[in-house]
XYZ file of N, CA and C in Angstrom:
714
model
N -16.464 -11.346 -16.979
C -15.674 -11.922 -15.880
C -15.319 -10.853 -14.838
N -15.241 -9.768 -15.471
C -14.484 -8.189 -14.176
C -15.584 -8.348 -13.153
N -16.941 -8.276 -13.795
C -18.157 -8.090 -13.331
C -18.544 -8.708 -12.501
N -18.304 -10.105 -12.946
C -18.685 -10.923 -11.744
C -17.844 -11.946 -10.667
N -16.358 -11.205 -10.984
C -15.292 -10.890 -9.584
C -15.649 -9.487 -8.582
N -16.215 -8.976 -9.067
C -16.155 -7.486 -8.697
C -17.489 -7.846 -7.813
N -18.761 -8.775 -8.443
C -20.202 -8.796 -7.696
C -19.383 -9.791 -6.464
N -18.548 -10.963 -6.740
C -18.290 -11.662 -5.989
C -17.393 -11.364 -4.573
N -16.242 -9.928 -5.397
C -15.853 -9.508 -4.201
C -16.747 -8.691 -3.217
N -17.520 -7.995 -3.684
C -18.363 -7.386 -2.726
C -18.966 -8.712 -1.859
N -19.598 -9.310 -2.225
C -20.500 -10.374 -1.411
C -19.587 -10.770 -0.583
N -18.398 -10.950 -0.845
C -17.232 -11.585 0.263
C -16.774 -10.909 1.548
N -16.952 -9.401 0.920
C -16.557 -8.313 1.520
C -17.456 -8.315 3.002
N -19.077 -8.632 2.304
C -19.632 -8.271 3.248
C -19.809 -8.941 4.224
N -19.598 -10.452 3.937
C -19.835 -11.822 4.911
C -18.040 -11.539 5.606
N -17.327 -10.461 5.987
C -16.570 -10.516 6.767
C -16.248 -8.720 7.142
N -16.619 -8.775 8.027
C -17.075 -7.394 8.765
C -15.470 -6.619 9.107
N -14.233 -8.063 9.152
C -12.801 -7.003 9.653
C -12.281 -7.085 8.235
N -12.387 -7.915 7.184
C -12.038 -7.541 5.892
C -12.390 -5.915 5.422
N -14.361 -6.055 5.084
C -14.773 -4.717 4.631
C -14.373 -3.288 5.500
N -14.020 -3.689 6.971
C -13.528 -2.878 7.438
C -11.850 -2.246 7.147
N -11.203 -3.225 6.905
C -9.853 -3.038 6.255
C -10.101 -2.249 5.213
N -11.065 -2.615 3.715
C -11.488 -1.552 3.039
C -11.957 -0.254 3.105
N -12.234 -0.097 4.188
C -12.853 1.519 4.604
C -11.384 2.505 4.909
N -10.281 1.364 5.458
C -9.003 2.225 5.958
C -8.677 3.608 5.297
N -8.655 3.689 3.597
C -8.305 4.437 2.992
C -9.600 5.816 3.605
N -10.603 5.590 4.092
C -11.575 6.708 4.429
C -11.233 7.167 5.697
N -10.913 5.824 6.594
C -10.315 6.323 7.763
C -9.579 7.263 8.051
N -8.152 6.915 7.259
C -6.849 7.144 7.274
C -7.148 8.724 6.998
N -7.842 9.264 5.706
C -8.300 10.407 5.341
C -8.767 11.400 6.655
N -9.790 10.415 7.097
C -10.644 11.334 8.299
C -9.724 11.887 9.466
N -8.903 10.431 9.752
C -8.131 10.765 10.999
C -7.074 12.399 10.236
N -6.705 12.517 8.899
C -5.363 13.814 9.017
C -6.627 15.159 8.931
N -7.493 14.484 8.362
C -8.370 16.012 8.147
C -9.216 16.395 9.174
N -9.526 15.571 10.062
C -9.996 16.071 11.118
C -9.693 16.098 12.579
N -9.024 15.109 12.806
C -8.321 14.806 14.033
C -6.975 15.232 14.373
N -6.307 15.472 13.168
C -4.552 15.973 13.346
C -4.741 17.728 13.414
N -5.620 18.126 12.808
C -5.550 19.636 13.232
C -6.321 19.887 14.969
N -6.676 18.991 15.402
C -7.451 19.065 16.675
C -6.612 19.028 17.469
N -5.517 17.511 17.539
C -4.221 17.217 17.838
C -3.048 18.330 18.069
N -3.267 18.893 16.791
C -2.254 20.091 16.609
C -2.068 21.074 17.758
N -3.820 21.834 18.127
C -3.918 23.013 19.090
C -3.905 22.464 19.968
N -4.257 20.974 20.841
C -4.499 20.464 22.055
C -2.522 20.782 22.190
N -1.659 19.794 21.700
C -0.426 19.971 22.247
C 0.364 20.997 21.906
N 0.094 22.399 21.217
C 0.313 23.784 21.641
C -0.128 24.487 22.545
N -1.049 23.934 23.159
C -1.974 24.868 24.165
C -1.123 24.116 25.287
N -0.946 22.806 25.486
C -0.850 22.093 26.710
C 1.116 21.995 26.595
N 1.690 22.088 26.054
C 3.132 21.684 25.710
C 3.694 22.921 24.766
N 2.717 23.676 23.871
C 3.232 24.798 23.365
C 4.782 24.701 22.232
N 4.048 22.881 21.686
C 4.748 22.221 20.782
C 4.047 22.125 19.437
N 4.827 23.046 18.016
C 3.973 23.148 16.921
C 4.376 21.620 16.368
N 3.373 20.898 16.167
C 3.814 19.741 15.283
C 2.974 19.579 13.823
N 2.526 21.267 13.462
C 2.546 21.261 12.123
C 3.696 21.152 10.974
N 4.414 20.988 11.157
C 5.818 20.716 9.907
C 5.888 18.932 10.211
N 5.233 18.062 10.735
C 4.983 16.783 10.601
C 3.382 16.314 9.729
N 2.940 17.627 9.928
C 1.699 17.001 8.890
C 1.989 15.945 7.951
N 2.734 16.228 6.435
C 3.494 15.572 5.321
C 3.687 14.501 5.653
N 4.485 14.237 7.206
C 5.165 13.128 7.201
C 4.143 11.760 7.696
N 3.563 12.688 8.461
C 2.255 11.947 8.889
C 1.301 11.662 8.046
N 0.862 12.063 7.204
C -0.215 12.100 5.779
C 0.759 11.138 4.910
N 2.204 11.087 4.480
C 2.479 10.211 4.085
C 2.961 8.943 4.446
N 3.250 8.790 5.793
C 3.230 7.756 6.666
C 2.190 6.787 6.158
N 0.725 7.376 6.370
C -0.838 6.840 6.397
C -0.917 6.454 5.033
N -0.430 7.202 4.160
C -0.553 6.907 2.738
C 0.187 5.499 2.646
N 0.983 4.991 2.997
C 1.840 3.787 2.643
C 1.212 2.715 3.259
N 0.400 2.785 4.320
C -0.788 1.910 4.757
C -1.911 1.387 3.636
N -2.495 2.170 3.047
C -3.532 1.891 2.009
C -3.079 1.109 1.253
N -2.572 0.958 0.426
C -1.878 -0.351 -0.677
C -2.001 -1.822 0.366
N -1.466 -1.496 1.701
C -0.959 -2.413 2.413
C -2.302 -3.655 3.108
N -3.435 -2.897 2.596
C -4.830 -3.029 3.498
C -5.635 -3.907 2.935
N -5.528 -2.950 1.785
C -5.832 -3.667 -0.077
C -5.465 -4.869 -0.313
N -4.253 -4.729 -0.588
C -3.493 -5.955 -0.954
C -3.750 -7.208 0.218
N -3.876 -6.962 1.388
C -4.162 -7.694 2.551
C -5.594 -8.536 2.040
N -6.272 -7.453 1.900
C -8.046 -7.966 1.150
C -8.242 -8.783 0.345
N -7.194 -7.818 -0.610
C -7.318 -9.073 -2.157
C -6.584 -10.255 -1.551
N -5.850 -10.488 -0.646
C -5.156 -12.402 -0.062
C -5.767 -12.543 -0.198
N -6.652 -12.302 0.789
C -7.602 -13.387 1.833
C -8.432 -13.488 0.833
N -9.212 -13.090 -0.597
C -10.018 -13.240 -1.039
C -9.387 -14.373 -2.077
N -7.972 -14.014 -2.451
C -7.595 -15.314 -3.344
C -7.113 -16.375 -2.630
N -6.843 -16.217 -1.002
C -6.942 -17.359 -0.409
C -8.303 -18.400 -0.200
N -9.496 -17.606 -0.269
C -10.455 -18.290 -0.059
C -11.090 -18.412 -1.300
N -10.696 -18.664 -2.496
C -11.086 -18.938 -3.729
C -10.308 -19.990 -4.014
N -8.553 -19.907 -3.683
C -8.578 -21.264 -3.622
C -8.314 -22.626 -3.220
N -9.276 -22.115 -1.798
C -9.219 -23.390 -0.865
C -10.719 -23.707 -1.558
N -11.970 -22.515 -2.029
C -12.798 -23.193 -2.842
C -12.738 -24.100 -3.796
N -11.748 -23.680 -4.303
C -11.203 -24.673 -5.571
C -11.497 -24.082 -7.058
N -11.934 -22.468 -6.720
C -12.502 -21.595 -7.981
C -11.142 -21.576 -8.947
N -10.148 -21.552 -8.356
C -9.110 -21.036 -9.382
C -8.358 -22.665 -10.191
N -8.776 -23.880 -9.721
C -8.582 -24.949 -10.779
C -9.746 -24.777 -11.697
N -11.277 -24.207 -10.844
C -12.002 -24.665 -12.355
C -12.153 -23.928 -13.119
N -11.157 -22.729 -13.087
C -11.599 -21.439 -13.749
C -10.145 -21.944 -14.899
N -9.403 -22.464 -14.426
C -8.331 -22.389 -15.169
C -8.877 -23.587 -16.290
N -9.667 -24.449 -16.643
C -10.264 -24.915 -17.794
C -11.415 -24.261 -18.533
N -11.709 -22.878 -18.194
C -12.643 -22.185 -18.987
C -11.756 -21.171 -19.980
N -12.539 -20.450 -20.783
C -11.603 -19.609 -21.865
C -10.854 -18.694 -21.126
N -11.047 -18.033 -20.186
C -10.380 -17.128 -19.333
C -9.126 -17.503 -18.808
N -9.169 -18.714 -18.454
C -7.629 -19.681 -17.928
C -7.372 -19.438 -16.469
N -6.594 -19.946 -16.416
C -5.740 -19.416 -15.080
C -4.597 -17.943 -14.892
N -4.184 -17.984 -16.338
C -3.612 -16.687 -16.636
C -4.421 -15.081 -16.619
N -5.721 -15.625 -17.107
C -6.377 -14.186 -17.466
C -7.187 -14.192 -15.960
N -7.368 -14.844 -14.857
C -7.661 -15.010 -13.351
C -6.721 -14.295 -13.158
N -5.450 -14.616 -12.824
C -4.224 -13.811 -12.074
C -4.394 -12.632 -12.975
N -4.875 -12.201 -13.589
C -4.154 -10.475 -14.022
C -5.522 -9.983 -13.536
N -6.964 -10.452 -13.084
C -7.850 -9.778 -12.430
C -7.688 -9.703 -11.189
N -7.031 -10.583 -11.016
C -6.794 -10.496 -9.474
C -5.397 -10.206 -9.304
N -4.838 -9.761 -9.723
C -3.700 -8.548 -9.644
C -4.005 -6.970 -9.935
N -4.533 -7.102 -10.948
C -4.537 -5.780 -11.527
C -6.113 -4.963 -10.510
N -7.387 -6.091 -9.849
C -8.038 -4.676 -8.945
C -7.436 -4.331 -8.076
N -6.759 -4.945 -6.943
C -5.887 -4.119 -5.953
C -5.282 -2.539 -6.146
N -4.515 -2.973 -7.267
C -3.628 -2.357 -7.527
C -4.214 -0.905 -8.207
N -5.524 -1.069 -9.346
C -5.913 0.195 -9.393
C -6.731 0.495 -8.234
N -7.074 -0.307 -7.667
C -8.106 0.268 -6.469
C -6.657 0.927 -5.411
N -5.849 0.454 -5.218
C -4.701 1.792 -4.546
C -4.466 2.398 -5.339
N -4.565 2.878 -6.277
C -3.920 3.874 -7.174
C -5.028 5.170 -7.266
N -6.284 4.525 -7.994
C -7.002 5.746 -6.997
C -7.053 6.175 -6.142
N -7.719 5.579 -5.002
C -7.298 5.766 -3.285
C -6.150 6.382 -3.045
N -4.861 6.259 -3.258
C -3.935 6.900 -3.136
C -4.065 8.514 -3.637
N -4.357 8.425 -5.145
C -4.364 10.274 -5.720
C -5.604 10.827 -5.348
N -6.383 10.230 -4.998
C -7.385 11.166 -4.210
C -6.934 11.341 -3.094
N -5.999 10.668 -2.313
C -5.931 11.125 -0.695
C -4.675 12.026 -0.582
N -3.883 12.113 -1.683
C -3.037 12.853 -2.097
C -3.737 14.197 -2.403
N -4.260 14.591 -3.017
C -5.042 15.524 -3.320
C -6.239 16.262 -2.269
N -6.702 15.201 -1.459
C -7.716 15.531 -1.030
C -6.788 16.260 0.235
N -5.630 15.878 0.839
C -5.170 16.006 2.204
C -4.143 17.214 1.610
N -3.988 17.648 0.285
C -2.980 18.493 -0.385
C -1.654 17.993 0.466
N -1.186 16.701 -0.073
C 0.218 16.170 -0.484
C 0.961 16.581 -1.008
N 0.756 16.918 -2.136
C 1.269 17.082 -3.241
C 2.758 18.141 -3.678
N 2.810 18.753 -2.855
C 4.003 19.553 -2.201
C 4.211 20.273 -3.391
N 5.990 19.851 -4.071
C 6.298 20.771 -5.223
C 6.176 19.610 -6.677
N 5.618 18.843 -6.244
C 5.476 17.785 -7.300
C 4.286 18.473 -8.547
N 4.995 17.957 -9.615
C 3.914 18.196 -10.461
C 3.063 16.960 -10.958
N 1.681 16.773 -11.565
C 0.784 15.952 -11.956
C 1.815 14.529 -12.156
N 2.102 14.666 -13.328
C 3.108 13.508 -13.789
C 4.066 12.794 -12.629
N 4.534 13.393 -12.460
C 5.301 12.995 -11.307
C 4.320 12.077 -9.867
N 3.315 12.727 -9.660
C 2.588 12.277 -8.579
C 1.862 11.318 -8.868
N 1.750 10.759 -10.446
C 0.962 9.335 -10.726
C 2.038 8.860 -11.066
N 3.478 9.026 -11.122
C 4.225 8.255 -11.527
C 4.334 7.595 -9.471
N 4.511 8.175 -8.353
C 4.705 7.666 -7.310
C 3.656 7.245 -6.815
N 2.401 7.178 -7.175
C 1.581 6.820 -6.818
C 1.141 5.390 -7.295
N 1.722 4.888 -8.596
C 2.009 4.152 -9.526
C 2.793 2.928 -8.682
N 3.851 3.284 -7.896
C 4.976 3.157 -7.111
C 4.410 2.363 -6.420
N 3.401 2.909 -5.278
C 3.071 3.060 -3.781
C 1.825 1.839 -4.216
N 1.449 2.115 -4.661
C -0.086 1.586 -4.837
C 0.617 -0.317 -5.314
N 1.745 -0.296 -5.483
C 2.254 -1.822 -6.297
C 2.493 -2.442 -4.877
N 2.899 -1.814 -3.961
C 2.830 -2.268 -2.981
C 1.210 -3.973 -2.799
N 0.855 -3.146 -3.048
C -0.737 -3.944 -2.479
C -0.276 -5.330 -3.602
N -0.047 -5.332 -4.510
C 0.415 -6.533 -5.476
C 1.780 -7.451 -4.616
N 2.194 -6.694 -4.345
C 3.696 -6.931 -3.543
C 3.087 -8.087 -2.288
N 2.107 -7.656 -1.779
C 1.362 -8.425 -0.402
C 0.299 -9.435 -1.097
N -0.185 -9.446 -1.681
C -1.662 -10.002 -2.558
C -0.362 -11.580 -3.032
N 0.809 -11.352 -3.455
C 1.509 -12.385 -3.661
C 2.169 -13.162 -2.991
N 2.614 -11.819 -2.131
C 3.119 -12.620 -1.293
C 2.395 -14.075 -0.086
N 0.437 -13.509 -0.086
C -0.181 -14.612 0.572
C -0.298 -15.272 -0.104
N -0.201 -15.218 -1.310
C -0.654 -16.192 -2.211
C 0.491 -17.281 -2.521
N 1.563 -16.972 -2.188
C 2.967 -18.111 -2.207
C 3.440 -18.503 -1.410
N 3.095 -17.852 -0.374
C 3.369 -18.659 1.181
C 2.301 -19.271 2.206
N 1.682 -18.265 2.077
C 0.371 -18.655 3.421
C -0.344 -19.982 2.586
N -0.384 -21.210 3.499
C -1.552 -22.138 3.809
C -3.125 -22.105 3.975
N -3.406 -21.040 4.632
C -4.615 -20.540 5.226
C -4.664 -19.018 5.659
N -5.860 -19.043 6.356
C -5.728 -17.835 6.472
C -5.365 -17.347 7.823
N -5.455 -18.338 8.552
C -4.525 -17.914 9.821
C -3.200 -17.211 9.369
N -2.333 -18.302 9.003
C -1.580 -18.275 8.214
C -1.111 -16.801 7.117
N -2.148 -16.193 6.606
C -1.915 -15.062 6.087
C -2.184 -14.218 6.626
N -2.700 -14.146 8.108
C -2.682 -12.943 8.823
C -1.440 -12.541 9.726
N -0.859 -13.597 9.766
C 0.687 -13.362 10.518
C 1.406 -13.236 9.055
N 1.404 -13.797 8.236
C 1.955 -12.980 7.618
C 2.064 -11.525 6.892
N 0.491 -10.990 6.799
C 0.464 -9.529 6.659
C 0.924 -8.469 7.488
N 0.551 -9.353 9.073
C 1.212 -8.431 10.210
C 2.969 -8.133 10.070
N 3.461 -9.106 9.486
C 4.875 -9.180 9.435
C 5.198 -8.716 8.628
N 3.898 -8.149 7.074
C 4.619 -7.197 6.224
C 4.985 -5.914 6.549
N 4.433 -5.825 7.553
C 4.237 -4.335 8.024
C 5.774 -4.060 7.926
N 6.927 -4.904 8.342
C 8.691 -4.374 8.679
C 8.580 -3.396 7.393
N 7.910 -3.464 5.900
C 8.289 -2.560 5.001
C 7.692 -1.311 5.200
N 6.332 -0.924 6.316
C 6.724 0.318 7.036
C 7.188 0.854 7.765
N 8.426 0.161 8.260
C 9.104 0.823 8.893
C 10.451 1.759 8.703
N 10.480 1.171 7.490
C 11.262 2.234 6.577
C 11.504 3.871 6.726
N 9.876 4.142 5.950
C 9.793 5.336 6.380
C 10.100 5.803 7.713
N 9.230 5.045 8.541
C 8.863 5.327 10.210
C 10.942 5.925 10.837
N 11.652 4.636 10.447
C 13.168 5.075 10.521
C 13.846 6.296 9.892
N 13.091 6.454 8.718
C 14.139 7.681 7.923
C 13.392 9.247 8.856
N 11.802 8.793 9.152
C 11.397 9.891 9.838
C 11.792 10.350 11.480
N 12.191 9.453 12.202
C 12.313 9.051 13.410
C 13.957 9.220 13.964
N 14.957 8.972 12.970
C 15.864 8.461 13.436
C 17.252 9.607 12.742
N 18.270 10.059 13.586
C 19.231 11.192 12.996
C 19.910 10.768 11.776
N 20.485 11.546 10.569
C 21.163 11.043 9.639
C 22.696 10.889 10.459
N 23.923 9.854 10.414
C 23.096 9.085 8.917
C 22.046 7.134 9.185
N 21.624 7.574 10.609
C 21.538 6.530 11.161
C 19.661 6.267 10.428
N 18.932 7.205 9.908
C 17.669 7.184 9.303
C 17.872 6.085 8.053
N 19.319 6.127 7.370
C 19.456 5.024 6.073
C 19.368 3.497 6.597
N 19.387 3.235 7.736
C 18.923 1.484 8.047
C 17.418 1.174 7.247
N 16.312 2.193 7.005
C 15.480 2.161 6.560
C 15.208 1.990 5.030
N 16.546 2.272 4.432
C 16.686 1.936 3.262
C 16.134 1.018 2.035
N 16.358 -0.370 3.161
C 15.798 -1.331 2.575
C 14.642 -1.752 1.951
N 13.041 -0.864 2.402
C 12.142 -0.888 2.261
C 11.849 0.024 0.881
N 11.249 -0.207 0.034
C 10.606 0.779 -1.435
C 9.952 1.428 -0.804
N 8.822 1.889 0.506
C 8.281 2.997 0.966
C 9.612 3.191 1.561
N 10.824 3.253 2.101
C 11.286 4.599 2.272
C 11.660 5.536 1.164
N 12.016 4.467 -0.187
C 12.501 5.819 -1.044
C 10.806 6.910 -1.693
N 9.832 5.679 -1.418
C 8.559 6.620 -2.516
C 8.024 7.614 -1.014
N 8.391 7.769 0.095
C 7.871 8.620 0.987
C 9.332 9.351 0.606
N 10.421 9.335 0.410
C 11.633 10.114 0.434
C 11.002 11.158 -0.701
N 10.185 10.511 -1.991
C 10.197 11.133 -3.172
C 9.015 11.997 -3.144
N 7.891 11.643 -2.068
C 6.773 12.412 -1.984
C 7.327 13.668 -1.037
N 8.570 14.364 -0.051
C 8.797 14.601 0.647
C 9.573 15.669 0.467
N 10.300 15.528 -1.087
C 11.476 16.274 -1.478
C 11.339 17.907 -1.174
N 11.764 18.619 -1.165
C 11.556 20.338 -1.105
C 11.527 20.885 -2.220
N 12.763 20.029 -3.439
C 12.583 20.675 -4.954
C 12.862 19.107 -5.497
N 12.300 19.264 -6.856
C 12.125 18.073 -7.885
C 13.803 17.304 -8.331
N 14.749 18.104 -7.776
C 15.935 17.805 -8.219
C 16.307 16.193 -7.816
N 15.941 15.993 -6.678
C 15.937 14.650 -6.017
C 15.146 13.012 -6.390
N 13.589 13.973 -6.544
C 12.614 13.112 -6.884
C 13.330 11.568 -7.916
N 13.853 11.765 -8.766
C 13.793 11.391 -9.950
C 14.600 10.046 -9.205
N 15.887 10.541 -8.341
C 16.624 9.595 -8.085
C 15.752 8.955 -6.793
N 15.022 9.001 -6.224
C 14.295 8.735 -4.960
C 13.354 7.459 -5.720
N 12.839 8.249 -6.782
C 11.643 7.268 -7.197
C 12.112 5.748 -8.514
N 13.424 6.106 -8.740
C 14.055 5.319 -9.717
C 14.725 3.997 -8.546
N 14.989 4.248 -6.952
C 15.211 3.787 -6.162
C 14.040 2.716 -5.444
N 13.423 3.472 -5.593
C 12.260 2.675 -5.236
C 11.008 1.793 -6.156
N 11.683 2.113 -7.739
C 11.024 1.354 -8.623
C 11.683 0.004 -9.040
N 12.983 0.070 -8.600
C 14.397 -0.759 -8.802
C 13.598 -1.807 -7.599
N 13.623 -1.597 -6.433
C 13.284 -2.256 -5.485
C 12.025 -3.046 -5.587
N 10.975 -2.225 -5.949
C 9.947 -2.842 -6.221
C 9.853 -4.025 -7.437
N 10.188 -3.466 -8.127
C 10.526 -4.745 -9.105
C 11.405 -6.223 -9.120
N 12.464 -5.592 -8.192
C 12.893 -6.931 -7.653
C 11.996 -8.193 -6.257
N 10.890 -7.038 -5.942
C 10.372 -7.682 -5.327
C 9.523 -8.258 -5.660
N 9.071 -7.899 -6.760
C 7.259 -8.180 -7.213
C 8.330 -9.538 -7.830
N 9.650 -9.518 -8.395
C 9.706 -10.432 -9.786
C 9.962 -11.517 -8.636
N 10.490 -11.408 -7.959
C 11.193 -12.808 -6.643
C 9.914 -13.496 -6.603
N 8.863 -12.208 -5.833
C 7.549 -13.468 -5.078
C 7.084 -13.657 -6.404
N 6.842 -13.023 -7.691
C 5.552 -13.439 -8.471
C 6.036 -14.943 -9.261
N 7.496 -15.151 -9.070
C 8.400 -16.102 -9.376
C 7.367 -17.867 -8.435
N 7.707 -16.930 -7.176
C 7.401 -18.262 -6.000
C 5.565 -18.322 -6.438
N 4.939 -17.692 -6.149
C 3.425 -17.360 -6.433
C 3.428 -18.308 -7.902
N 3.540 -17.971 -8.830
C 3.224 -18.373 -10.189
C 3.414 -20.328 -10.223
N 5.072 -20.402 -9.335
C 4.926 -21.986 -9.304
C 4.268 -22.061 -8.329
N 3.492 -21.852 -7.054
C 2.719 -22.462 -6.015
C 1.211 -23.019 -7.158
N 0.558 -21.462 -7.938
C -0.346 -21.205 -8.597
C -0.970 -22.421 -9.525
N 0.256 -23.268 -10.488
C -0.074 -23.761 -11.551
C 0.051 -25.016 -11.187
């Protein structure tokens, strides 16, 4: 069954050119800090003689909170159009059910951000004073995001019109960060509300002393969110 969700998502992927393109984001997102932000860097020192290397981090983790968001966007539209097919009533009378459907189609998003995430963590050297453990525990975090959106189309949106205004409108949970980065203390905490501000707070820290409470903040949150929609999702579902 992995196998031939996995053959099926590709084929889907490819018969929609701004979907598979949404999938590439995580390569994008990569290209644009590793090659374009150091270019960025000398153009507005040379011309303004403004270092905006001590925003790298914030910017690399900014981009990082996008990827889950892209994903999870993908996997909708793909369980939106499975079941306006009507795949997910007839799957739910085979041995697999309707139960063992929803945990494949929960659970690829979610490792597919979770890789994507620690490689771009790694690859862009994120990783600051964090150690291993710690950085799959927030990455763990970040990457649930994409489950967080994947449900949320799946319990509200009608269609897929329909789930594209609503993905655009998930975006308010990056703005979190965008506020805590943007805005003076203590006026940066309006951003609060969002689980990427505390898992960018926790990727961000200077020493580990913080982390623990940053990421326990933002696992609290997340969980109340996943349990609300997977609540609404589960009765739309059955």
């Amino acid at each position: 069954m992995n196998l031939r969700a996995i053959s099926y998502d590709i084929k889907f992927l490819r018969g929609d050119p701004m979907l598979f393109l949404s999938m590439m984001v995580p390569l994008i997102l990569w290209a644009l800090m590793h090659f374009f932000f150091p270019v960025l860097e000398k153009v507005i020192m040379g011309q303004w003689n403004v270092d905006i290397s001590p925003y790298y981090n914030q910017a690399g983790t900014f981009f990082l909170m996008v990827i889950p968001m892209m994903i999870g966007m993908v996997y909708g539209f793909i369980l939106l159009d499975e079941r306006d097919a009507g795949i997910i009533t007839a799957i739910s009378v085979t041995p697999t059910g309707k139960k063992g459907y929803l945990m494949i189609r929960m659970g690829m998003p979610t490792a597919l951000s979770l890789i994507f995430i620690i490689l771009y963590l790694y690859l862009l050297q994120l990783t600051g004073v964090l150690g291993v453990f710690q950085l799959i525990i927030i990455s763990i975090l970040v990457s649930s995001q994409s489950l967080v959106l994947l449900l949320v189309l799946g319990a509200i949106a009608h269609n897929k019109v329909m789930g594209m205004a609503i993905s655009k409108g998930f975006g308010i949970l990056l703005m979190g960060p965008l506020l805590d980065y943007g805005l003076p203390a203590p006026f940066n905490w309006f951003g609060a509300y969002s689980p990427l501000f505390w898992a960018s707070s926790s990727l961000l820290v200077e020493s580990t002393e913080h982390f623990w409470i940053y990421a326990s903040l933002a696992f609290i949150l997340d969980l109340l969110f996943i349990w609300f929609i997977f609540r609404k999702f589960n009765g739309r579902s059955v």
